[in-house]
Amino acid sequence: MVPESISPAEYTANSIQVLEGLSAVRKRPGMYIGSTDSRGLHHLINEVVDNSIDEVLAGSCTDISVTLNADGTCTVADNGRGIPVEQHPRYNKPALEIVMTILHAGSKFDRNTYKVSGGLHGVGLHVVNALSEWFEVRVRRDGKEYVQRYERGAPVSPLTALGPATGTGTEQRFKPDSTIFETTVFDRDTVARRLKELSFLNPAVAIHFADERDGTKETFHHAGGIVEFVQDLNTAQNVLFPEPIYLHARRDTTDIEVALQYNDGYNEALLAFVNNINTVDGGTHVVGLRAALTRTFNDYARQRGFIKGEREGLAGEDVREGLTCVLSVKVLEPQFEGQTKAKLGNSEVKGQVESAVNEKLAEFLEEHPSVGQGLISKAVQAAQAREAARKARELTRRKGLLEGGGLPGKLADCHSRDPAVSELFIVEGDSAGGTAKQGRDREFQAVLPLRGKILNVEKARLDRMLQSEGIRNLITAIGTGIGEEFDLGKLRYHKIILMTDADVDGAHIRTLLLTLFYRKMPDLLAEGHVYIGQAPLYRVQKGARSQYAYTDEERDRYIGELGGMKGVVLQRYKGLGEMNSDQLRDTTMKPGARSLLRVTVDDAQKANQLFTILMGEEVEPRRAYIQEHAVEVTNLDI
Ligand code: 0RA
């Protein structure tokens, strides 16, 4: 028998438990939201919005609004059923208070939807509450409006009925605690990106987003769901057929949705979601999808005689060339794995996705023979190109062996054979390359000059870039190989440092190289092996005193410190080549004296986007992009 109410002693014990729970969250926030930096901060909004999305999944909510208020708070409102307010018999408190202070999954008030548990998602509103300076909840339910306020997780007022109200819904407003977070400033684009993504994944909802700090407003509503998502991703591409293929199936309790479309490019863009969570590290659902694509296209190609007899079939990479695909699965009890919990671990899902996609895609191809044939001929071409590339590689490999060692002649390698301490400087141009060779510590620093010219391959696709000898030298020097052959274990230097000029050409080359890494060697970035060497822009000298300035602001500050321009010699370095080797060593190369920027996957993704837009065939997005970023790209030679 569950008692209707509990004794005062039990009540007190329960309150103490609540406070202990909240202080646990506040003591180790990282355990619940990953970090207390900007990423952790945005996690608060995601968590609150996810709770409203659960109402959408339950079929009870059509509109969500998210507002970044001028006072630094965030408001999330939905027209769902409203968080229940009735007294909870066991705790003798309103259900809402329990939701806000302890409860997340597995209770009487648990909604029966696909949940995001495990990992950093689905941690519960009480976590957001505990990490907020204050949190105010308003609920409309049963014809009334209710309100309750919390501070750092603890209620500071009882749940109060305000008066009659129409409709149902929940409104939550919170102020992140500045004593917890390194920054409490929300980033509009970060929030907008996630809301847009959610609107594609949940076509039944309209998400209204407003930033009161700058007055911008936007509504995200995509009735076409992930089909529109794929179209959106392919905006800047030439697509091979106008309507993305859409597949939907259920296997057991798992719901599987796929939208895919091909473009005439050579890259694969696969986004995979589990219960609305972007699984950037893939997992069993992605493995199942890939297996099904390879299998189905091969079967189809053989049945129709595109591939004959014993000949080797299409490889996975062949059928994914130019593929843009969104996979969205709903799993009842997802297990997220890995450092960032962004990988699905449920082994049963592989077979479920594989079987669903095999069946539905075969059906589609059967019904759309012209699309099917187009795709097969593209994949066959990809296979031929792969074979040709393999032969070319074999040839260079053998040639390399004959020449001894196989390392490019341009490379001034270091003595050390220990990758963990070795560094590779990639330098623009032979003249700067010469300076860098003199300035390096040859024990552990290698230098590879790249000829600027080769890299100015305007509008070159990545594939064309790979035909450049300079780029092939680079790949050989790094040692890992690229694409499917990539092997991080063969990495010859744990630090790969791009040292380019601080001008337009330098930016151009950096964009190209980062794009190459992002697309063909992404693990180099994920494991933090790529850096940008920061060379100074100026030397400010007066008498015996001299300082290097890395920005215009620094230059002005140093001039100020020296008492103004009088007697000051200002040297501006237009390129690395203008420095002598001692200067380059002391400012940019020598550990301890230099400053290196580690390149994140995010940085590289941005470079990749820039690359796609600047090099893309489609004129319209390029024009739109350039207009939007006019200031940044005014002097880019595109
Ligand atoms: C538990 C049960 C029910 C709804 C909710 C929670 C709920 C939670 C949130 C969080 C943000 N918005 C929300 N809207 C609803 C179902 C209650 C019922 O059956 O009426």
XYZ file of C-alpha atoms and ligand atoms in Angstrom:
658
model
C 0.000 0.000 0.000
C 1.293 3.400 -0.906
C 0.420 5.868 1.858
C -1.670 8.836 0.808
C 0.581 11.239 2.609
C 3.759 11.029 4.585
C 4.746 11.922 8.118
C 6.453 15.220 9.031
C 9.670 13.307 9.670
C 9.558 11.751 6.232
C 8.733 15.134 4.728
C 11.812 16.682 6.325
C 13.991 13.779 5.223
C 12.706 14.218 1.708
C 13.475 17.954 1.698
C 16.997 17.285 2.871
C 17.410 14.778 0.068
C 16.302 17.391 -2.445
C 18.836 19.892 -1.168
C 21.561 17.283 -1.224
C 20.655 16.411 -4.795
C 20.836 20.048 -5.869
C 24.163 20.644 -4.182
C 25.578 17.540 -5.872
C 24.671 19.072 -9.245
C 26.129 22.438 -8.287
C 29.334 20.883 -6.964
C 30.050 18.839 -10.075
C 28.102 20.418 -12.935
C 30.385 18.784 -15.482
C 29.035 15.377 -14.513
C 25.585 16.454 -15.633
C 26.089 18.885 -18.491
C 29.604 18.023 -19.650
C 31.266 21.357 -18.991
C 30.696 24.868 -17.662
C 31.926 26.643 -20.766
C 29.763 27.998 -23.552
C 28.895 24.478 -24.630
C 27.592 23.592 -21.167
C 25.692 26.855 -21.030
C 23.828 26.073 -24.241
C 23.116 22.649 -22.901
C 20.703 24.302 -20.469
C 18.552 25.597 -23.312
C 18.741 22.254 -25.097
C 17.563 20.417 -22.018
C 14.603 22.713 -21.477
C 13.633 22.657 -25.153
C 13.980 18.853 -25.260
C 11.326 18.639 -22.565
C 8.938 20.633 -24.731
C 9.869 18.474 -27.725
C 8.794 15.459 -25.659
C 5.319 17.020 -25.653
C 5.529 17.237 -29.446
C 6.484 13.553 -29.616
C 3.514 12.780 -27.377
C 1.340 14.520 -29.977
C 0.291 17.236 -27.524
C 2.217 20.309 -28.644
C 2.332 22.325 -31.889
C 4.226 25.479 -30.968
C 7.351 26.195 -28.988
C 8.837 29.612 -28.557
C 12.357 30.323 -27.429
C 13.373 33.844 -26.474
C 16.787 35.152 -25.519
C 15.804 38.071 -23.313
C 17.673 41.341 -23.023
C 18.454 40.627 -19.339
C 20.452 37.506 -20.220
C 17.669 35.077 -19.350
C 16.038 32.579 -21.662
C 12.322 31.821 -21.946
C 10.985 28.590 -23.396
C 7.225 28.321 -23.790
C 5.116 25.533 -25.266
C 1.443 24.781 -25.773
C 1.674 21.215 -24.466
C -0.419 19.739 -21.690
C 1.417 21.678 -18.999
C 3.566 20.085 -16.313
C 1.151 18.405 -13.858
C 0.530 20.471 -10.720
C -1.534 18.171 -8.517
C -0.203 17.030 -5.158
C 1.966 13.996 -5.468
C 0.612 11.536 -2.894
C 3.932 10.133 -1.858
C 5.844 13.374 -1.470
C 2.997 15.627 -0.421
C 4.163 18.232 -2.885
C 2.931 19.414 -6.277
C 4.181 17.187 -9.093
C 5.722 20.262 -10.721
C 7.951 20.850 -7.730
C 9.125 17.265 -7.918
C 9.895 17.572 -11.625
C 11.838 20.758 -10.899
C 13.847 19.369 -8.022
C 14.366 15.641 -8.402
C 12.454 13.575 -10.778
C 13.345 12.766 -14.284
C 12.639 9.327 -15.606
C 10.611 6.365 -14.525
C 7.944 8.040 -12.439
C 4.207 8.317 -12.526
C 4.662 11.568 -14.430
C 6.906 10.068 -16.992
C 5.512 10.615 -20.449
C 5.545 7.571 -22.657
C 7.747 8.816 -25.460
C 11.149 7.974 -26.855
C 13.505 9.296 -24.274
C 16.970 10.565 -24.386
C 18.543 9.021 -21.380
C 22.175 8.372 -20.833
C 24.866 10.729 -21.846
C 24.384 14.396 -21.370
C 20.853 14.507 -22.675
C 17.723 13.909 -20.720
C 19.415 14.807 -17.460
C 16.246 16.511 -16.270
C 14.908 19.975 -15.603
C 16.134 19.819 -12.009
C 19.691 20.043 -13.333
C 18.944 23.234 -15.257
C 17.130 24.549 -12.195
C 20.051 23.804 -9.883
C 22.438 25.642 -12.223
C 20.247 28.741 -12.572
C 20.450 31.852 -10.419
C 16.678 31.765 -10.648
C 14.105 29.756 -12.542
C 10.441 30.639 -12.942
C 7.851 28.176 -14.210
C 4.349 29.042 -15.293
C 1.837 26.363 -16.145
C -1.603 26.680 -17.693
C -3.724 23.676 -16.879
C -7.263 22.900 -15.748
C -8.382 26.459 -16.573
C -5.850 28.115 -14.296
C -2.430 29.623 -14.437
C 0.143 28.588 -11.836
C 3.545 29.988 -11.048
C 6.506 28.974 -8.936
C 9.948 30.480 -8.520
C 13.236 28.817 -7.609
C 16.661 30.134 -6.742
C 19.714 27.951 -7.377
C 17.347 25.009 -7.507
C 15.405 25.502 -4.285
C 11.800 26.740 -4.283
C 11.451 30.265 -2.864
C 7.687 30.360 -3.161
C 5.002 27.713 -3.027
C 3.234 26.810 -6.240
C 0.625 29.577 -6.551
C -2.573 29.682 -8.613
C -2.804 33.092 -10.262
C -6.293 32.913 -11.683
C -8.237 31.657 -14.651
C -6.444 30.937 -17.918
C -7.348 29.410 -21.263
C -5.555 26.584 -23.004
C -2.659 24.577 -21.665
C 1.083 24.957 -21.733
C 4.315 25.514 -19.885
C 6.524 28.592 -19.778
C 9.972 28.447 -18.259
C 12.324 31.356 -17.735
C 15.763 30.995 -16.250
C 18.964 32.884 -15.615
C 22.123 30.779 -15.783
C 24.193 31.065 -12.612
C 27.244 33.231 -13.273
C 29.066 31.644 -10.340
C 28.885 28.298 -12.179
C 29.415 29.181 -15.822
C 32.523 30.680 -17.385
C 30.251 32.642 -19.670
C 26.526 33.306 -19.389
C 26.070 34.949 -22.767
C 23.960 32.857 -25.128
C 25.063 32.724 -28.743
C 22.231 33.322 -31.137
C 23.611 31.214 -33.972
C 24.291 28.244 -31.717
C 20.728 28.310 -30.419
C 19.230 28.928 -33.858
C 21.171 26.054 -35.406
C 19.813 23.539 -32.898
C 16.235 24.865 -33.158
C 16.358 24.664 -36.929
C 17.632 21.088 -36.679
C 14.835 20.195 -34.256
C 12.253 21.692 -36.592
C 13.429 19.422 -39.424
C 13.388 16.404 -37.145
C 9.944 17.203 -35.714
C 7.848 18.463 -38.615
C 4.737 18.745 -36.444
C 6.078 21.677 -34.471
C 6.693 25.332 -35.270
C 9.548 26.804 -33.272
C 9.508 30.560 -32.844
C 12.860 32.040 -31.993
C 13.469 35.626 -30.915
C 16.613 37.354 -29.755
C 15.486 40.408 -27.805
C 19.063 41.601 -27.551
C 19.184 42.526 -31.207
C 15.526 42.318 -32.163
C 15.892 39.414 -34.599
C 13.105 36.857 -34.998
C 12.701 33.683 -36.971
C 10.231 30.808 -37.157
C 11.437 27.311 -37.937
C 8.779 25.046 -39.323
C 9.465 22.357 -41.897
C 6.407 20.286 -42.637
C 8.550 18.251 -45.041
C 10.712 17.007 -42.168
C 14.030 15.357 -42.973
C 13.284 15.530 -46.713
C 13.485 19.296 -46.392
C 16.559 18.856 -44.200
C 18.350 17.098 -47.043
C 17.211 19.747 -49.527
C 18.533 22.396 -47.193
C 21.905 20.650 -46.930
C 22.059 20.401 -50.712
C 21.215 24.054 -51.338
C 24.621 24.842 -52.825
C 24.869 21.606 -54.833
C 23.826 20.330 -58.219
C 21.496 17.489 -57.322
C 21.129 14.383 -59.486
C 17.361 14.094 -58.970
C 15.010 16.744 -57.625
C 13.153 14.981 -54.790
C 15.122 13.305 -52.031
C 14.324 9.630 -51.502
C 12.343 9.136 -48.309
C 12.166 5.819 -46.464
C 10.194 5.119 -43.322
C 9.839 1.839 -41.482
C 9.463 0.314 -38.063
C 11.319 -2.678 -36.730
C 10.114 -3.850 -33.362
C 9.880 -0.673 -31.246
C 12.449 1.193 -33.329
C 11.220 3.858 -35.730
C 13.487 4.473 -38.731
C 13.418 7.414 -41.118
C 15.898 8.142 -43.891
C 16.036 10.884 -46.505
C 18.773 10.874 -49.121
C 19.776 12.620 -52.265
C 22.865 12.656 -54.434
C 24.763 15.603 -55.847
C 27.461 15.703 -58.481
C 30.180 16.277 -55.893
C 32.473 13.730 -54.322
C 31.768 14.068 -50.648
C 29.526 12.267 -48.251
C 27.330 14.243 -45.850
C 25.591 11.917 -43.452
C 23.784 13.278 -40.419
C 22.464 10.733 -37.959
C 20.075 11.312 -35.069
C 18.799 9.132 -32.280
C 15.760 10.500 -30.476
C 16.636 13.943 -31.877
C 20.224 13.754 -30.623
C 22.886 14.308 -33.239
C 25.149 11.265 -32.972
C 28.251 12.863 -34.461
C 30.311 9.776 -33.682
C 27.884 7.470 -35.476
C 27.128 4.087 -33.992
C 25.140 0.974 -34.784
C 22.409 2.824 -36.703
C 24.981 4.329 -39.064
C 26.746 0.996 -39.523
C 23.396 -0.573 -40.450
C 22.571 2.177 -42.913
C 25.950 1.994 -44.654
C 25.779 -1.789 -44.921
C 22.310 -1.523 -46.469
C 23.352 1.086 -49.031
C 26.312 -1.002 -50.176
C 24.289 -4.192 -50.269
C 21.238 -2.762 -52.033
C 23.160 -0.892 -54.723
C 25.334 -3.936 -55.416
C 22.332 -6.257 -55.690
C 20.576 -3.820 -57.967
C 23.674 -3.315 -60.135
C 24.170 -7.078 -60.527
C 20.527 -7.795 -61.277
C 20.538 -5.180 -64.008
C 23.863 -6.290 -65.439
C 25.858 -3.177 -64.595
C 28.371 -5.364 -62.826
C 29.112 -8.700 -64.396
C 30.309 -12.059 -63.282
C 33.065 -12.367 -60.758
C 34.045 -8.728 -60.946
C 34.489 -7.025 -57.648
C 31.458 -4.981 -56.696
C 30.924 -1.432 -55.577
C 32.655 -0.439 -52.363
C 30.932 1.499 -49.619
C 32.736 4.671 -50.555
C 31.596 4.289 -54.176
C 27.909 4.257 -53.299
C 28.334 7.145 -50.871
C 30.120 9.507 -53.229
C 28.025 12.671 -53.483
C 25.529 11.382 -50.948
C 23.625 13.725 -48.674
C 21.633 11.787 -46.128
C 19.738 12.313 -42.903
C 19.023 9.296 -40.741
C 16.670 9.724 -37.820
C 15.856 6.805 -35.571
C 13.743 6.621 -32.452
C 14.961 4.006 -29.999
C 13.160 3.069 -26.805
C 16.181 2.659 -24.584
C 19.162 4.208 -26.298
C 22.655 3.566 -24.962
C 25.040 6.369 -25.801
C 28.746 5.649 -25.738
C 32.078 7.364 -26.029
C 33.690 10.431 -24.547
C 30.979 12.814 -25.636
C 28.170 10.243 -25.571
C 27.541 10.912 -29.229
C 27.655 7.324 -30.460
C 24.794 4.836 -30.371
C 25.714 1.502 -28.811
C 22.538 -0.610 -29.046
C 23.603 -3.614 -31.074
C 20.054 -4.586 -32.149
C 19.643 -1.297 -34.011
C 22.228 -2.195 -36.666
C 20.109 -5.070 -37.970
C 16.889 -3.098 -37.671
C 18.158 -0.190 -39.747
C 19.915 -2.479 -42.202
C 16.829 -4.595 -42.851
C 14.504 -1.575 -43.107
C 16.738 0.285 -45.548
C 17.460 -2.840 -47.621
C 13.766 -3.449 -48.089
C 12.572 0.110 -48.639
C 15.445 1.235 -50.830
C 15.158 -1.831 -53.078
C 11.464 -1.068 -53.414
C 12.192 2.523 -54.329
C 14.785 1.593 -56.947
C 12.389 -0.954 -58.400
C 9.765 1.769 -58.798
C 12.137 4.481 -60.047
C 14.410 2.780 -62.600
C 15.785 5.976 -64.103
C 16.952 7.250 -60.736
C 18.372 3.826 -59.958
C 20.355 3.646 -63.197
C 21.689 7.163 -62.746
C 22.935 6.331 -59.282
C 24.518 3.087 -60.343
C 26.405 4.692 -63.178
C 27.711 7.316 -60.794
C 28.815 4.642 -58.328
C 30.468 2.624 -61.117
C 32.414 5.725 -62.162
C 33.452 6.223 -58.565
C 34.668 2.628 -58.440
C 36.682 3.138 -61.626
C 38.202 6.341 -60.279
C 39.073 4.541 -57.065
C 40.774 1.773 -59.007
C 42.724 4.291 -61.115
C 43.789 6.163 -57.992
C 44.928 2.911 -56.400
C 47.096 2.088 -59.403
C 48.570 5.587 -59.403
C 49.346 5.243 -55.720
C 50.961 1.872 -56.251
C 53.125 3.428 -58.898
C 54.255 6.331 -56.736
C 54.843 3.932 -53.894
C 57.077 1.747 -56.006
C 58.816 4.753 -57.460
C 59.275 6.065 -53.928
C 60.904 2.820 -52.935
C 63.318 3.015 -55.827
C 64.235 6.539 -54.837
C 64.722 5.404 -51.270
C 62.641 6.091 -48.205
C 59.696 7.382 -50.138
C 59.644 10.751 -48.379
C 59.334 13.806 -50.567
C 62.587 15.525 -51.465
C 61.134 18.868 -50.436
C 60.739 17.714 -46.867
C 63.445 18.733 -44.421
C 62.763 15.997 -41.928
C 63.710 16.018 -38.269
C 66.125 13.574 -36.662
C 63.711 12.198 -34.125
C 61.674 9.168 -35.136
C 59.306 9.592 -32.200
C 56.032 11.038 -33.540
C 54.974 12.172 -30.062
C 57.702 14.806 -29.947
C 57.980 15.528 -33.677
C 56.489 18.545 -35.375
C 55.849 19.307 -39.022
C 55.772 22.919 -40.152
C 53.918 23.471 -43.390
C 55.233 26.671 -44.834
C 54.000 28.702 -47.746
C 56.558 29.152 -50.449
C 60.190 28.159 -50.930
C 61.640 31.373 -49.539
C 59.811 31.172 -46.205
C 60.563 27.446 -46.301
C 64.280 28.232 -46.422
C 64.007 30.602 -43.484
C 62.049 28.032 -41.480
C 64.660 25.353 -42.197
C 67.336 27.596 -40.740
C 65.241 28.611 -37.762
C 64.049 25.176 -36.733
C 65.382 22.790 -34.143
C 66.275 19.971 -36.498
C 66.128 17.436 -33.697
C 62.321 17.406 -33.653
C 61.077 20.008 -36.155
C 60.513 19.159 -39.812
C 59.710 21.679 -42.515
C 57.744 21.158 -45.692
C 57.486 24.111 -48.048
C 54.408 24.235 -50.247
C 54.516 26.245 -53.416
C 51.847 28.931 -53.215
C 51.120 28.518 -56.897
C 49.914 24.942 -56.705
C 47.441 25.862 -54.086
C 45.958 28.689 -56.014
C 43.943 26.104 -57.878
C 40.888 28.286 -58.153
C 37.611 26.446 -58.084
C 39.457 23.151 -57.798
C 37.584 20.295 -56.295
C 39.329 18.486 -53.556
C 40.056 15.676 -56.008
C 41.906 18.011 -58.283
C 43.830 19.258 -55.312
C 45.018 15.718 -54.709
C 46.557 15.731 -58.158
C 48.872 18.491 -57.078
C 52.341 17.222 -56.290
C 52.641 19.573 -53.337
C 49.562 18.132 -51.696
C 50.728 14.587 -52.359
C 54.055 15.465 -50.745
C 52.173 16.740 -47.754
C 50.165 13.548 -47.415
C 53.275 11.404 -47.755
C 55.072 13.473 -45.142
C 52.207 13.159 -42.667
C 52.262 9.411 -43.184
C 48.680 8.438 -42.357
C 47.244 8.135 -45.845
C 43.817 9.607 -46.537
C 40.140 8.680 -46.809
C 39.321 5.068 -46.116
C 43.008 4.193 -45.914
C 43.632 6.720 -43.180
C 45.576 5.202 -40.281
C 46.285 7.478 -37.342
C 48.846 4.950 -36.079
C 51.090 5.930 -38.988
C 51.103 9.601 -38.117
C 54.726 10.809 -38.290
C 54.290 14.057 -36.331
C 51.898 14.699 -33.472
C 51.932 18.410 -34.209
C 51.175 19.567 -37.716
C 51.599 23.303 -37.779
C 50.336 25.485 -40.600
C 52.547 28.500 -40.915
C 51.068 30.727 -43.579
C 51.327 34.436 -44.267
C 48.872 36.755 -42.597
C 47.412 37.879 -45.889
C 44.713 36.829 -48.319
C 46.787 34.124 -49.986
C 47.705 32.757 -46.572
C 44.039 32.633 -45.586
C 43.251 30.934 -48.872
C 45.865 28.244 -48.383
C 44.795 27.711 -44.802
C 41.186 27.244 -45.925
C 42.267 24.692 -48.521
C 44.440 22.728 -46.128
C 41.874 22.696 -43.341
C 39.257 21.550 -45.838
C 41.543 18.758 -46.943
C 42.071 17.653 -43.337
C 38.380 17.976 -42.535
C 37.255 15.890 -45.455
C 40.011 13.353 -45.885
C 41.763 13.106 -42.501
C 39.181 14.184 -39.926
C 40.768 12.197 -37.094
C 43.816 14.433 -37.284
C 41.536 17.269 -36.191
C 39.452 15.272 -33.741
C 42.615 14.143 -31.985
C 43.965 17.678 -31.870
C 47.042 17.263 -34.072
C 46.557 20.332 -36.266
C 47.757 23.791 -35.246
C 48.085 27.224 -36.700
C 51.365 28.962 -36.036
C 50.849 32.594 -35.144
C 53.465 34.784 -36.785
C 53.777 38.396 -35.672
C 52.536 41.193 -37.912
C 54.888 43.889 -36.625
C 58.076 44.570 -34.817
C 57.982 47.719 -32.725
C 61.472 48.954 -31.895
C 62.879 51.892 -30.004
C 66.558 51.923 -29.212
C 67.455 48.640 -27.586
C 63.849 47.715 -26.831
C 61.860 45.743 -29.293
C 58.624 43.811 -29.149
C 56.645 41.743 -31.603
C 52.966 42.554 -32.113
C 50.541 39.899 -33.338
C 47.584 42.239 -33.837
C 47.011 45.909 -34.691
C 45.799 46.473 -31.136
C 49.013 45.093 -29.706
C 51.033 47.281 -32.040
C 49.198 50.389 -30.844
C 49.572 49.381 -27.224
C 53.328 48.884 -27.543
C 53.727 52.202 -29.339
C 51.752 53.793 -26.501
C 53.992 52.130 -23.911
C 57.059 53.505 -25.658
C 55.645 57.009 -25.346
C 54.352 57.422 -28.895
C 55.721 57.092 -32.411
C 58.709 59.368 -31.869
C 61.909 57.398 -32.376
C 59.984 54.203 -32.954
C 60.908 51.964 -35.856
C 57.891 50.001 -36.965
C 58.528 47.009 -39.167
C 55.614 45.314 -40.808
C 55.964 41.683 -41.856
C 53.955 41.110 -44.978
C 55.027 37.527 -45.106
C 57.052 34.988 -43.203
C 59.798 35.387 -45.788
C 60.480 38.920 -44.556
C 61.667 37.648 -41.201
C 65.126 36.310 -40.731
C 65.532 32.839 -39.342
C 66.290 33.975 -35.781
C 63.197 36.130 -35.751
C 61.011 33.359 -37.117
C 62.418 30.920 -34.561
C 61.938 33.269 -31.614
C 58.423 34.348 -32.526
C 56.754 31.441 -34.207
C 58.651 28.186 -33.976
C 60.344 27.818 -30.626
C 58.267 26.044 -27.973
C 57.718 28.355 -25.058
C 58.143 31.506 -27.103
C 55.618 30.812 -29.858
C 51.853 30.732 -29.627
C 50.055 27.937 -31.411
C 46.314 27.766 -32.010
C 44.929 24.277 -31.936
C 42.403 23.789 -34.744
C 39.117 22.216 -33.674
C 36.770 20.174 -35.844
C 34.418 23.157 -35.646
C 37.036 25.514 -37.073
C 37.741 23.095 -39.881
C 34.044 22.674 -40.586
C 33.763 26.421 -41.000
C 36.726 26.390 -43.370
C 35.037 23.589 -45.283
C 31.825 25.595 -45.613
C 33.772 28.579 -46.826
C 35.566 26.342 -49.304
C 32.328 24.839 -50.586
C 30.762 28.215 -51.026
C 33.754 29.889 -52.585
C 34.567 26.988 -54.876
C 31.040 25.774 -55.467
C 29.488 25.676 -58.868
C 26.317 27.321 -57.743
C 26.442 31.051 -58.206
C 23.519 32.039 -55.996
C 24.728 30.787 -52.604
C 28.140 32.174 -53.377
C 26.711 35.596 -54.053
C 24.503 35.427 -50.980
C 27.414 34.368 -48.821
C 29.702 37.050 -50.096
C 27.050 39.711 -49.558
C 26.480 38.522 -46.012
C 30.170 38.369 -45.187
C 31.197 41.283 -47.344
C 33.533 42.732 -44.757
C 35.474 39.541 -44.212
C 35.936 38.610 -47.827
C 36.310 41.968 -49.552
C 39.863 41.167 -50.505
C 39.556 37.489 -51.210
C 40.630 36.679 -54.726
C 37.893 34.337 -55.807
C 4.756 15.016 -17.154
C 3.517 14.547 -17.541
C 2.801 15.236 -18.518
C 3.355 16.378 -19.090
C 4.593 16.841 -18.697
C 5.306 16.136 -17.724
C 5.165 18.047 -19.338
C 6.494 18.444 -19.090
C 6.991 19.565 -19.730
C 8.204 20.222 -19.740
C 8.087 21.308 -20.594
N 6.865 21.336 -21.101
C 6.164 20.282 -20.592
N 4.915 19.912 -20.837
C 4.427 18.798 -20.239
C 1.466 14.741 -18.982
C 0.389 15.357 -18.170
C -0.979 14.986 -18.637
O -1.220 13.795 -18.904
O -1.786 15.893 -18.748
